[in-house]
Amino acid sequence: MTSAQPALPLAPRGKVSRPAPPARHPAGARRKRELWCALVLPSLMLEVRPLRPGLPAAVFDPARRVILAASEAAAEAGVRPGQSTTTAWAMCPALVTFVRDPAAEERALARLAGWAAQFSPRVSPEAQGVVLEIGASIRLFGGLSALLERLADGLASLGYRGVRGIAPTPLAALWRARAGQGHPVVDPVRLTGALAGLPLAAMGCDAKTLAALDGLGLCCIGDLLRLPRPGVARRYGPALVEALDRALGRRPDPRPAWRPQPVYAGTLELPVESESLKLIGLAFRRLASELAGFVRARDAAVRRLELTLETERQVLETTLACHAPLRDAERLLALVTTRLEAFELPAPVRAVGLRADDFVSHAPERALVAPPDPEATGLAPVLSRIAARLGEDAVVRLALAPDHRPERAVRACRVGEPRHARGMVRPGWPLLLLAEPRRLAEVAGRPSAGGRLDVVAGPERIESGWWDGAGAARDYYRLRARNGAELWAFRDRARGGWYLHGYFL
Amino acid sequence: MSAAPELIEVLRARGEVWSAAEHLHPRTLRAARGELGGLLPEGWPRGKLVEVLTTGPGFGEASLFMGLAAELTAAGREVAWVAPEAGVPNAPALAAAGIDLAHFLWVRTTDRHRAAWVARELLASGAVPLVLVSREPGDQRALRGLALAARQGDALGVLLRDEARRGEASPAQLRLDFPAEPRRPRRVVVLKGRGIAPGTSIALEG
């Protein structure tokens, strides 16, 4: 089949065959050319767990006791898909095996779609990967090769080994990806030629059809295209012909619009129960990358993160607040690791989770003269780090409160919390207030602290709070000790006695 | 020719230009007052640790830095205080000293090591040009950590500590000591300082 006459790939050799329906869009009203990218994850069943590189691991089917996928290290030891588990263990005694977890794969694919939505609004999950329309995004990302590079880097940071296919229709892209043909096919005219050489298995049809086609002596899609169309439809069902039409762009291939989830929730099961921060960090790195893609897709930033660490007995949960909304994977990860370092693990961890549901919209990054990134400079990152390790109340701001009692005239509040400073400014008060007034010894009715105390200033009478049960009737004095230190003390007029309440620091 | 305003001025007025030059700092921080100001003509050193020794609280040791704190917070810069365990920074008095509380941070963790860690983080961040530390960091290593963090963040770290530590070596660039004596005006003795003879005694105003 040459590209000179691509119009009739299924053209009949003789008789009745209706040509495929004409394309929906007549030449006059041509839409912007579509280009689809398929990302297929051949090792997904293995990669749903964060594996250390070099670990010989394999996934098996518990019913048939057959290996389904093997990690690189396992493959080097001779473990192959299709082997029985006994053979595999004989080949590689150190092999770590897992039962296949289709539900986890499905969740991983849904999260992958959420991540991929940062590159295109048209994303749809497929059996072993995702397809996304990138034709409209090429310019935004600075060209096709730059976009593909970002996709590849991003996929690697998620911990997936992927293959890609790029073609004008989603199915063609998917088939080329499955066949390992990563070279982009941009021009629709060259599509038929680009598909003809692919093996039939790339179409992903069921094993029975595949065996039947194989029995006919067909080995590639081109062979199938040369067969008379009605015959193919009659023998193997209309679905096969329709799939070919869709792949070639002769039939529209509408895909449900990807609806972004309102919440990001990712969990990863660790390959082995572990207390190693390295392995746990590796798992969180993947989740943080996913979350970064998730928020980029929504032009948002994260304000709050929830971490979960699952041990055999319990699920530990902890919440992290970000002082400035975050959207960068590295910074998200840095925050998570700071918290992890402060965490005492009671038992080995078997699964980790990251969840975010509190987002704010993020200003686009395309400003001509950008102000310094508040995430990178400024106070927010350091406060987030401190809050991650010590909690949100370790560093706070102060606010004035409208009360005459010194202990109630100051209020602590969280950084960033709006405050209403409606208090009094007190020039005669000391810089340091004791959290609790401390009783002073008395010598002959005068206060004493390791020696005589002389009055420097005072009294300042404070009478307040008789209405709330914590009333104060005090006379405050500035006192000087023999060593020169200056104290702030009051005489309790209601109950008597002297109390130290602050220092003139 | 200059009847029309410069484009840069227009943009600046609209807040659309971020100019690095506006954010460059002089090498020192101003606001060392009185005779002490005469001794430190350029103000407090940046990127350094300053140590102030007293026999206990109440010598006006923090007040030395309130003028600087007021200037910094008024300019929108942050000031942090790692307060002693038993104490609370007295907000009405801070406000009276001219400090804008919207730019004042209180570190109130109870653990000594954590307090030292927070102080280091704040100093090194470059976002907090003045950090007062009223919690003893403990050993030489912690002290060097503070000095290093101050250098990293080009910030002034002020360590208020007990006079019992006077004999210990210190990485601080400036060490001041308040003698335990009731006389007024108060004086402070320089134990160590660049270009200042050790033992120089300075009378403080007020």
XYZ file of C-alpha atoms in Angstrom:
711
model
C 0.000 0.000 0.000
C 1.597 3.228 -1.050
C 0.696 6.586 0.260
C -0.222 7.654 -3.260
C -3.589 5.949 -3.003
C -4.506 5.773 0.602
C -8.150 6.469 0.034
C -9.325 2.918 -0.352
C -7.445 0.684 1.994
C -10.379 -1.646 2.332
C -11.351 -1.331 -1.295
C -13.013 -4.438 -2.631
C -11.287 -6.621 -5.109
C -14.551 -7.128 -6.870
C -18.002 -6.711 -5.635
C -20.323 -5.278 -3.066
C -18.741 -3.146 -0.506
C -19.933 0.158 0.676
C -17.148 2.583 1.138
C -16.723 3.798 4.658
C -18.864 6.815 5.468
C -17.264 10.064 4.439
C -15.541 12.092 7.079
C -17.864 14.332 9.052
C -15.988 17.452 8.281
C -15.967 18.584 4.686
C -12.768 20.065 3.379
C -14.134 23.589 3.489
C -14.651 23.616 7.228
C -11.557 21.741 8.230
C -10.981 21.615 11.880
C -7.638 22.201 13.387
C -5.631 19.078 12.817
C -5.756 16.675 15.697
C -2.784 14.828 16.991
C -3.086 12.157 19.606
C -0.480 10.781 21.912
C -0.909 7.406 23.524
C 1.072 6.499 26.599
C 1.086 2.779 27.239
C 2.548 1.269 30.369
C 3.614 -2.275 29.548
C 4.828 -2.930 33.099
C 1.934 -1.279 34.885
C 0.982 -4.366 36.853
C 4.470 -4.361 38.282
C 4.786 -0.634 38.663
C 1.675 -0.086 40.746
C 4.089 -0.723 43.600
C 7.109 1.513 44.050
C 9.994 -0.874 43.441
C 13.581 -0.113 44.211
C 15.599 -0.475 41.044
C 17.522 -3.721 41.180
C 14.876 -5.609 43.113
C 13.956 -8.863 41.332
C 10.180 -8.758 41.425
C 7.392 -10.371 39.470
C 3.622 -10.344 39.312
C 1.799 -13.633 38.958
C -1.682 -14.918 38.323
C -2.695 -16.865 41.426
C -5.237 -19.009 39.569
C -2.893 -20.346 36.920
C 0.293 -19.800 38.912
C 1.939 -18.171 35.959
C 4.267 -15.172 35.868
C 2.626 -12.171 34.206
C 5.374 -9.587 34.387
C 8.910 -9.415 35.686
C 11.102 -6.497 36.713
C 14.364 -5.820 34.906
C 16.438 -7.463 37.606
C 14.172 -10.519 37.524
C 14.336 -10.681 33.738
C 18.116 -10.665 33.941
C 17.898 -13.693 36.209
C 15.846 -15.465 33.565
C 12.310 -14.881 34.794
C 9.929 -14.469 31.858
C 6.208 -13.845 31.577
C 4.415 -17.131 30.952
C 6.706 -19.159 33.159
C 5.200 -21.098 36.010
C 5.899 -19.611 39.397
C 7.902 -22.682 40.414
C 10.211 -22.267 37.444
C 10.588 -18.600 38.207
C 11.533 -19.251 41.824
C 14.005 -21.862 40.694
C 15.549 -19.342 38.300
C 15.732 -16.614 40.883
C 15.431 -17.648 44.533
C 15.436 -14.017 45.707
C 12.390 -13.232 43.591
C 9.724 -11.149 45.320
C 6.304 -12.017 43.917
C 2.970 -10.232 44.057
C -0.522 -11.176 43.097
C -1.851 -8.997 40.329
C -4.075 -6.192 41.599
C -6.362 -5.014 38.785
C -8.199 -2.544 41.037
C -4.941 -0.803 41.923
C -4.033 -0.686 38.226
C -7.332 0.941 37.422
C -6.874 3.530 40.138
C -3.339 4.186 38.936
C -4.623 4.745 35.399
C -7.310 7.135 36.584
C -4.658 9.084 38.470
C -2.424 8.989 35.395
C -5.264 10.539 33.385
C -5.608 13.233 36.053
C -1.905 13.910 35.790
C -1.971 13.958 31.972
C -4.757 16.521 31.981
C -2.078 19.162 32.583
C -1.004 18.689 28.965
C -4.400 18.572 27.339
C -8.041 18.924 28.248
C -8.868 15.873 26.139
C -7.635 12.832 27.966
C -9.083 9.374 28.117
C -7.907 6.341 30.018
C -7.287 3.170 28.024
C -6.755 -0.439 28.966
C -3.065 -0.045 29.760
C -2.459 3.638 29.508
C -4.002 6.906 28.413
C -4.510 8.766 25.160
C -4.508 12.525 24.994
C -5.001 15.042 22.249
C -1.828 17.116 21.978
C -2.338 18.932 18.670
C -3.833 21.918 20.465
C -1.110 22.004 23.116
C 1.984 21.880 20.931
C 2.447 25.616 20.774
C 1.849 26.143 24.456
C 4.648 23.763 25.341
C 7.059 25.087 22.761
C 6.920 22.495 20.016
C 6.212 18.814 19.632
C 9.590 17.546 20.713
C 9.611 19.753 23.820
C 6.142 18.526 24.707
C 7.098 14.885 24.207
C 10.174 15.382 26.323
C 8.090 16.803 29.144
C 5.679 13.925 28.888
C 8.511 11.424 29.026
C 10.204 13.130 31.990
C 6.920 13.407 33.803
C 6.079 9.772 33.263
C 9.475 8.738 34.572
C 8.986 10.852 37.695
C 5.738 9.005 38.328
C 7.754 5.809 38.343
C 6.369 4.385 35.110
C 8.232 3.002 32.164
C 6.064 3.978 29.232
C 6.025 3.649 25.491
C 4.324 6.198 23.325
C 2.694 6.454 19.973
C 1.740 9.648 18.182
C -0.778 9.691 15.352
C -3.713 11.745 14.076
C -6.287 9.394 15.610
C -6.390 8.063 19.155
C -6.602 4.410 18.127
C -3.736 4.667 15.696
C -1.649 6.316 18.393
C -2.539 3.551 20.799
C -1.691 0.799 18.318
C 1.610 2.363 17.427
C 2.439 2.697 21.102
C 1.643 -0.960 21.725
C 3.834 -1.909 18.798
C 6.633 0.208 20.255
C 6.639 2.682 17.369
C 7.329 5.921 19.195
C 8.156 7.963 16.119
C 5.393 10.546 15.603
C 3.113 10.298 12.579
C 1.747 13.793 12.159
C 0.377 13.808 8.633
C -2.979 11.992 8.207
C -1.955 11.110 4.662
C 0.765 8.861 5.981
C -1.442 7.162 8.516
C -2.369 4.076 6.508
C 1.242 3.395 5.695
C 2.196 3.891 9.310
C -0.355 1.338 10.483
C 0.129 -1.243 7.774
C 3.363 -2.588 9.171
C 2.153 -3.029 12.752
C 1.574 -6.550 14.078
C -2.052 -7.543 14.529
C -1.535 -7.951 18.264
C -1.139 -4.175 18.548
C -4.848 -3.803 17.838
C -5.614 -5.309 21.199
C -8.436 -7.538 19.977
C -9.310 -10.694 21.870
C -7.195 -13.827 21.707
C -9.746 -15.803 19.684
C -9.902 -13.290 16.853
C -6.161 -12.937 16.938
C -5.706 -16.699 16.627
C -8.213 -16.842 13.762
C -6.456 -14.044 11.889
C -3.167 -15.719 12.515
C -4.669 -18.907 11.085
C -5.388 -17.055 7.865
C -1.736 -16.302 7.547
C -2.124 -12.619 8.329
C 0.613 -11.090 10.348
C 0.260 -7.337 10.125
C -2.495 -4.752 9.942
C -1.672 -4.157 6.287
C -2.599 -7.755 5.520
C -5.951 -7.267 7.190
C -6.604 -4.048 5.283
C -6.168 -5.893 2.002
C -8.962 -8.355 2.813
C -12.457 -7.704 1.468
C -14.255 -5.615 3.986
C -17.688 -7.327 4.129
C -16.039 -10.681 4.632
C -13.988 -9.417 7.531
C -17.056 -7.827 9.062
C -19.098 -11.022 8.661
C -16.504 -13.363 10.043
C -15.004 -11.384 12.862
C -17.834 -9.054 13.724
C -18.367 -5.423 12.750
C -16.321 -4.211 15.680
C -13.055 -5.082 13.997
C -13.877 -3.177 10.834
C -15.152 -0.253 12.820
C -11.965 -0.168 14.841
C -9.949 -0.051 11.632
C -12.120 2.778 10.340
C -11.674 4.722 13.534
C -7.932 4.195 13.540
C -7.723 5.458 9.970
C -9.870 8.463 10.701
C -12.719 7.366 8.451
C -15.137 7.161 11.276
C -15.266 9.590 14.173
C -13.941 8.318 17.430
C -15.661 10.419 20.052
C -14.270 10.000 23.511
C -15.992 10.908 26.716
C -14.601 14.128 28.060
C -12.298 13.507 30.972
C -13.898 14.963 34.037
C -11.331 15.949 36.603
C -11.875 14.582 40.071
C -12.493 17.176 42.764
C -10.086 15.432 45.105
C -6.677 13.931 44.639
C -6.248 10.694 46.559
C -3.387 8.392 45.769
C -2.219 5.340 47.639
C 0.719 3.103 46.965
C 1.334 -0.262 48.486
C 4.966 -0.820 49.297
C 6.575 -3.970 47.868
C 7.690 -4.989 51.338
C 6.736 -3.685 54.745
C 9.334 -1.129 55.531
C 10.526 1.408 58.041
C 13.044 2.786 55.589
C 12.419 6.465 54.970
C 14.132 5.983 51.629
C 11.543 3.569 50.327
C 8.652 5.468 51.872
C 10.069 8.658 50.393
C 10.277 6.972 47.001
C 6.588 6.160 47.169
C 5.719 9.712 48.224
C 7.857 11.073 45.388
C 5.596 9.324 42.906
C 2.460 10.540 44.610
C 3.803 14.093 44.833
C 4.531 14.059 41.087
C 1.012 12.864 40.383
C -0.451 15.509 42.617
C 1.655 18.208 40.945
C 0.243 17.154 37.566
C -3.241 17.020 39.018
C -3.092 20.592 40.290
C -1.463 21.872 37.104
C -4.275 20.389 35.095
C -6.720 22.425 37.134
C -4.558 25.545 37.261
C -4.678 25.243 40.991
C -2.366 24.976 43.952
C -2.562 22.886 47.097
C -3.238 24.397 50.483
C -3.462 21.303 52.637
C -2.128 17.785 52.393
C -3.116 14.665 54.221
C -0.618 11.863 54.601
C -1.498 8.356 55.602
C 0.888 5.639 56.628
C -0.640 2.218 56.951
C 0.941 -0.317 59.253
C -0.294 -3.754 60.068
C -2.281 -2.577 63.048
C -3.323 0.952 62.278
C -3.495 3.802 59.835
C -1.562 6.871 60.879
C -2.859 10.128 59.555
C -1.359 13.548 59.608
C -2.277 16.828 58.011
C 0.104 19.354 56.553
C -0.792 22.953 55.948
C 1.076 24.907 53.316
C 1.729 28.517 54.184
C 1.743 29.409 50.529
C -0.217 27.279 48.080
C 2.094 24.735 46.474
C 2.095 23.163 43.036
C 5.635 22.014 42.515
C 6.395 18.319 43.006
C 9.771 18.932 44.638
C 8.362 21.370 47.160
C 5.430 19.145 47.945
C 7.846 16.305 48.502
C 10.152 18.431 50.639
C 7.225 19.249 52.887
C 6.214 15.627 53.154
C 9.729 14.431 53.955
C 10.196 17.079 56.622
C 7.095 15.754 58.342
C 8.191 12.163 57.885
C 11.545 12.850 59.491
C 9.784 14.096 62.595
C 7.482 11.101 62.655
C 8.162 8.105 64.827
C 7.022 5.017 63.017
C 5.552 2.566 65.500
C 5.750 -0.310 63.049
C 6.827 -1.058 59.481
C 4.693 0.657 56.875
C 2.895 -1.351 54.223
C 1.143 1.364 52.249
C 1.296 5.136 51.982
C -1.282 7.619 50.813
C -1.465 11.251 49.863
C -4.688 13.180 49.653
C -5.491 16.777 48.807
C -8.869 18.413 48.569
C -8.155 22.012 49.470
C -7.096 23.929 46.389
C -6.844 27.543 45.375
C -6.686 28.759 41.827
C -3.262 29.657 40.649
C -2.300 32.658 38.564
C -0.860 31.658 35.189
C 2.899 31.520 34.825
C 3.059 33.612 31.715
C 3.569 37.076 33.173
C 6.080 39.108 31.203
C 7.964 40.477 34.159
C 7.258 38.060 36.935
C 7.590 39.069 40.544
C 9.792 36.756 42.572
C 8.115 33.420 43.123
C 6.555 33.546 46.599
C 7.041 29.809 46.889
C 10.776 30.153 46.420
C 11.582 33.345 48.274
C 9.852 34.867 51.215
C 8.633 33.439 54.421
C 6.140 30.826 53.297
C 8.488 27.928 52.534
C 10.339 28.128 55.820
C 7.117 28.407 57.798
C 5.689 25.440 55.929
C 8.809 23.445 56.777
C 8.585 24.375 60.428
C 4.858 23.630 60.548
C 5.446 20.290 58.871
C 7.910 19.284 61.536
C 6.625 20.934 64.689
C 2.988 21.630 63.961
C 1.249 24.831 63.045
C 1.429 26.383 66.480
C 5.198 26.417 66.799
C 5.552 29.787 65.089
C 2.720 32.239 65.519
C 1.958 35.914 65.315
C 0.799 38.149 68.118
C -2.225 40.345 68.186
C -3.428 42.922 70.611
C -6.652 42.186 72.406
C -8.922 44.793 73.975
C -8.451 43.861 77.621
C -6.718 45.676 80.462
C -5.425 42.515 82.097
C -1.918 41.957 80.686
C -2.434 38.201 80.327
C -5.461 38.904 78.132
C -4.107 41.869 76.216
C -2.076 39.636 73.939
C -3.359 36.878 71.738
C -1.482 34.333 69.631
C -2.824 33.608 66.182
C -1.718 31.602 63.228
C 0.381 33.173 60.528
C -1.816 34.330 57.693
C -4.937 34.380 59.809
C -6.742 37.691 59.580
C -6.502 39.675 62.783
C -8.255 42.626 64.191
C -5.735 44.584 66.176
C -7.940 46.497 68.548
C -5.841 46.618 71.631
C -3.861 49.115 73.588
C -0.279 50.144 73.150
C 1.467 50.180 76.542
C 4.755 52.070 76.727
C 5.282 51.315 80.411
C 4.937 47.566 80.132
C 7.844 45.138 79.912
C 8.791 43.238 76.732
C 8.469 39.861 78.362
C 5.356 38.724 80.167
C 5.395 35.593 82.273
C 2.830 33.063 81.177
C 1.814 32.673 84.823
C 2.325 35.307 87.557
C 4.817 33.987 90.082
C 4.431 34.653 93.788
C 7.235 36.746 95.244
C 8.600 36.344 98.718
C 7.883 39.203 101.107
C 10.120 40.683 103.729
C 8.394 43.044 106.099
C 5.508 43.620 103.693
C 7.819 44.413 100.771
C 8.510 42.133 97.818
C 11.878 40.484 97.650
C 13.787 38.420 95.115
C 17.117 37.338 96.537
C 17.414 40.796 98.017
C 15.577 44.025 98.283
C 13.551 45.320 95.350
C 13.377 49.051 94.801
C 10.453 50.737 93.136
C 11.471 52.463 89.914
C 7.984 53.315 88.703
C 4.415 52.684 89.708
C 1.884 51.961 90.791
C -0.238 51.461 87.687
C -3.625 50.360 88.857
C -5.485 47.759 86.800
C -8.984 46.803 87.770
C -10.823 44.709 85.264
C -12.645 41.519 84.571
C -15.010 41.558 87.585
C -17.695 40.398 85.146
C -16.058 37.209 83.909
C -14.916 35.577 87.111
C -11.232 36.211 86.459
C -11.241 39.660 87.911
C -8.039 41.502 88.606
C -7.444 44.263 91.092
C -3.742 44.924 90.893
C -1.148 47.602 91.381
C 1.751 47.136 89.005
C 5.264 48.343 89.834
C 8.528 48.455 87.974
C 11.064 47.116 90.457
C 14.835 47.020 90.389
C 16.790 44.188 91.939
C 20.197 44.591 93.607
C 21.936 43.195 90.516
C 20.343 45.816 88.290
C 17.653 43.632 86.709
C 14.224 45.209 86.345
C 11.064 43.293 87.106
C 7.410 43.919 86.631
C 5.387 42.883 89.644
C 1.987 43.587 91.073
C 0.389 43.602 94.463
C -2.918 41.780 94.438
C -5.280 44.254 96.098
C -8.081 41.737 96.534
C -6.161 38.837 98.053
C -2.903 40.456 99.019
C 0.565 39.265 98.128
C 3.128 40.222 95.491
C 3.473 38.557 92.130
C 6.154 38.711 89.474
C 4.561 39.150 86.044
C 7.308 40.159 83.648
C 10.817 41.358 82.909
C 12.064 44.538 81.301
C 14.160 42.652 78.823
C 12.425 65.939 26.204
C 11.429 64.435 29.485
C 7.915 65.815 29.702
C 6.482 62.319 29.332
C 7.122 60.151 32.354
C 9.618 57.387 31.928
C 7.999 54.078 31.059
C 9.744 52.419 33.963
C 8.216 54.924 36.369
C 4.748 54.233 35.023
C 5.227 50.505 35.359
C 6.675 50.887 38.824
C 3.748 52.999 39.898
C 1.433 50.267 38.712
C 3.417 47.705 40.652
C 4.203 45.670 37.585
C 7.939 45.792 37.790
C 9.996 43.919 40.297
C 13.353 45.519 40.584
C 16.172 43.595 42.159
C 17.943 46.794 43.151
C 15.160 47.703 45.548
C 15.695 44.450 47.321
C 19.434 44.651 47.715
C 20.444 45.340 51.263
C 23.259 47.349 52.653
C 25.904 45.328 54.431
C 24.695 46.285 57.864
C 21.516 46.980 59.716
C 21.065 50.418 61.166
C 19.686 51.454 64.468
C 22.312 50.874 67.063
C 21.748 53.947 69.156
C 23.545 56.233 71.533
C 27.111 55.512 72.457
C 26.744 51.984 71.202
C 25.799 53.506 67.866
C 29.031 55.453 67.973
C 30.924 52.231 68.473
C 29.066 50.516 65.676
C 28.891 53.378 63.202
C 27.449 51.179 60.511
C 24.847 49.604 62.740
C 24.406 45.957 63.610
C 26.319 43.516 61.432
C 24.410 41.458 58.875
C 24.906 37.766 58.464
C 26.411 37.513 61.935
C 25.639 36.260 65.377
C 25.608 38.742 68.250
C 25.680 37.504 71.808
C 24.323 39.398 74.795
C 25.144 38.059 78.256
C 23.251 38.872 81.424
C 22.939 37.357 84.879
C 19.244 36.836 84.244
C 16.410 38.536 82.447
C 15.596 42.190 82.986
C 18.670 44.162 81.880
C 17.108 45.750 78.835
C 19.027 43.272 76.716
C 16.245 42.840 74.144
C 15.433 46.545 74.129
C 18.815 47.113 72.470
C 17.356 45.620 69.315
C 13.849 47.032 69.395
C 14.781 50.082 67.353
C 16.086 47.832 64.612
C 13.041 45.570 64.890
C 10.753 48.578 64.543
C 12.584 49.765 61.426
C 12.531 46.344 59.840
C 8.869 45.614 60.492
C 7.905 49.085 59.320
C 9.651 48.254 56.042
C 7.648 45.057 55.791
C 10.493 42.753 56.826
C 10.040 40.007 59.386
C 11.404 39.791 62.898
C 11.233 36.642 64.983
C 11.731 35.990 68.666
C 12.407 32.599 70.158
C 11.070 33.528 73.586
C 12.090 31.914 76.867
C 9.969 28.978 77.880
C 8.097 30.723 80.675
C 7.453 33.935 78.797
C 5.226 35.534 76.231
C 6.343 38.484 74.128
C 4.265 41.287 75.529
C 2.450 42.553 72.464
C 1.303 45.928 73.870
C 4.896 46.736 74.830
C 6.225 45.592 71.453
C 3.683 47.784 69.737
C 4.752 50.660 72.002
C 8.341 50.105 70.826
C 7.113 50.726 67.278
C 6.995 47.137 66.083
C 4.413 46.231 63.487
C 2.985 43.005 64.886
C 1.926 41.887 61.408
C 5.618 41.204 60.753
C 6.556 39.776 64.116
C 6.870 36.041 64.684
C 6.849 34.312 68.031
C 8.545 30.927 68.167
C 6.990 29.138 71.110
C 8.104 25.573 70.955
C 9.005 24.238 74.393
C 11.828 21.924 73.416
C 15.303 23.475 73.432
C 16.603 21.547 70.411
C 13.518 22.309 68.406
C 13.802 25.974 69.289
C 17.389 25.974 68.044
C 16.321 24.221 64.856
C 13.559 26.752 64.199
C 15.955 29.626 64.853
C 18.411 28.142 62.352
C 15.705 27.640 59.745
C 14.427 31.190 60.131
C 17.908 32.700 60.031
C 18.953 30.690 57.002
C 15.741 31.348 55.085
C 16.770 34.856 54.126
C 13.223 35.976 54.858
C 13.776 36.997 58.478
C 16.583 39.553 58.826
C 16.464 39.605 62.635
C 15.991 36.622 64.924
C 16.214 37.050 68.691
C 16.938 33.844 70.552
C 16.238 33.745 74.293
C 16.732 30.019 74.587
C 20.161 28.580 75.330
C 21.207 26.484 72.330
C 23.377 24.354 74.628
C 26.637 23.435 73.024
C 29.256 24.739 70.651
C 27.821 22.849 67.734
C 24.393 24.393 68.109
C 26.028 27.796 68.457
C 28.039 27.342 65.271
C 24.845 26.200 63.576
C 23.230 29.512 64.455
C 26.210 31.512 63.248
C 26.277 29.562 59.999
C 22.556 29.986 59.453
C 22.877 33.733 60.024
C 25.568 33.874 57.382
C 23.522 31.766 54.995
C 20.448 33.951 55.274
C 22.405 37.205 55.605
C 20.448 37.801 58.796
C 21.305 39.074 62.246
C 21.025 36.438 64.938
C 20.882 37.756 68.492
C 21.490 35.278 71.248
C 20.437 36.390 74.726
C 22.119 34.067 77.200
C 23.305 33.638 80.726
C 26.516 35.212 81.896
C 27.712 31.824 83.109
C 28.587 31.175 79.457
C 30.984 34.090 79.426
C 34.115 31.954 79.545
C 33.085 29.727 76.677
C 34.365 30.226 73.171
C 31.809 31.694 70.826
C 31.487 32.137 67.080
C 29.584 35.399 67.652
C 31.114 38.412 65.967
C 30.058 40.711 68.758
C 29.697 39.780 72.428
C 28.154 42.214 74.859
C 27.927 41.778 78.595
C 25.598 43.531 81.018
C 27.388 43.696 84.360
C 25.263 42.843 87.376
C 25.115 46.251 89.043
C 22.285 48.573 89.974
C 23.881 51.771 88.757
C 22.207 54.069 86.258
C 22.656 54.776 83.416
C 23.213 51.169 82.644
C 26.382 50.153 80.907
C 27.345 47.323 78.652
C 30.810 45.867 78.241
C 32.108 44.666 74.905
C 33.752 41.274 75.389
C 34.539 40.776 71.747
C 33.995 42.925 68.719
C 35.638 43.741 65.462
C 37.836 46.782 65.892
C 36.708 47.323 69.491
C 39.062 46.810 72.381
C 37.795 44.060 74.681
C 36.564 45.504 77.924
C 35.318 48.743 76.383
C 32.423 49.907 78.513
C 29.532 51.842 77.004
C 26.917 53.812 78.891
C 23.422 53.236 77.568
C 20.934 56.019 77.481
C 17.841 55.879 79.639
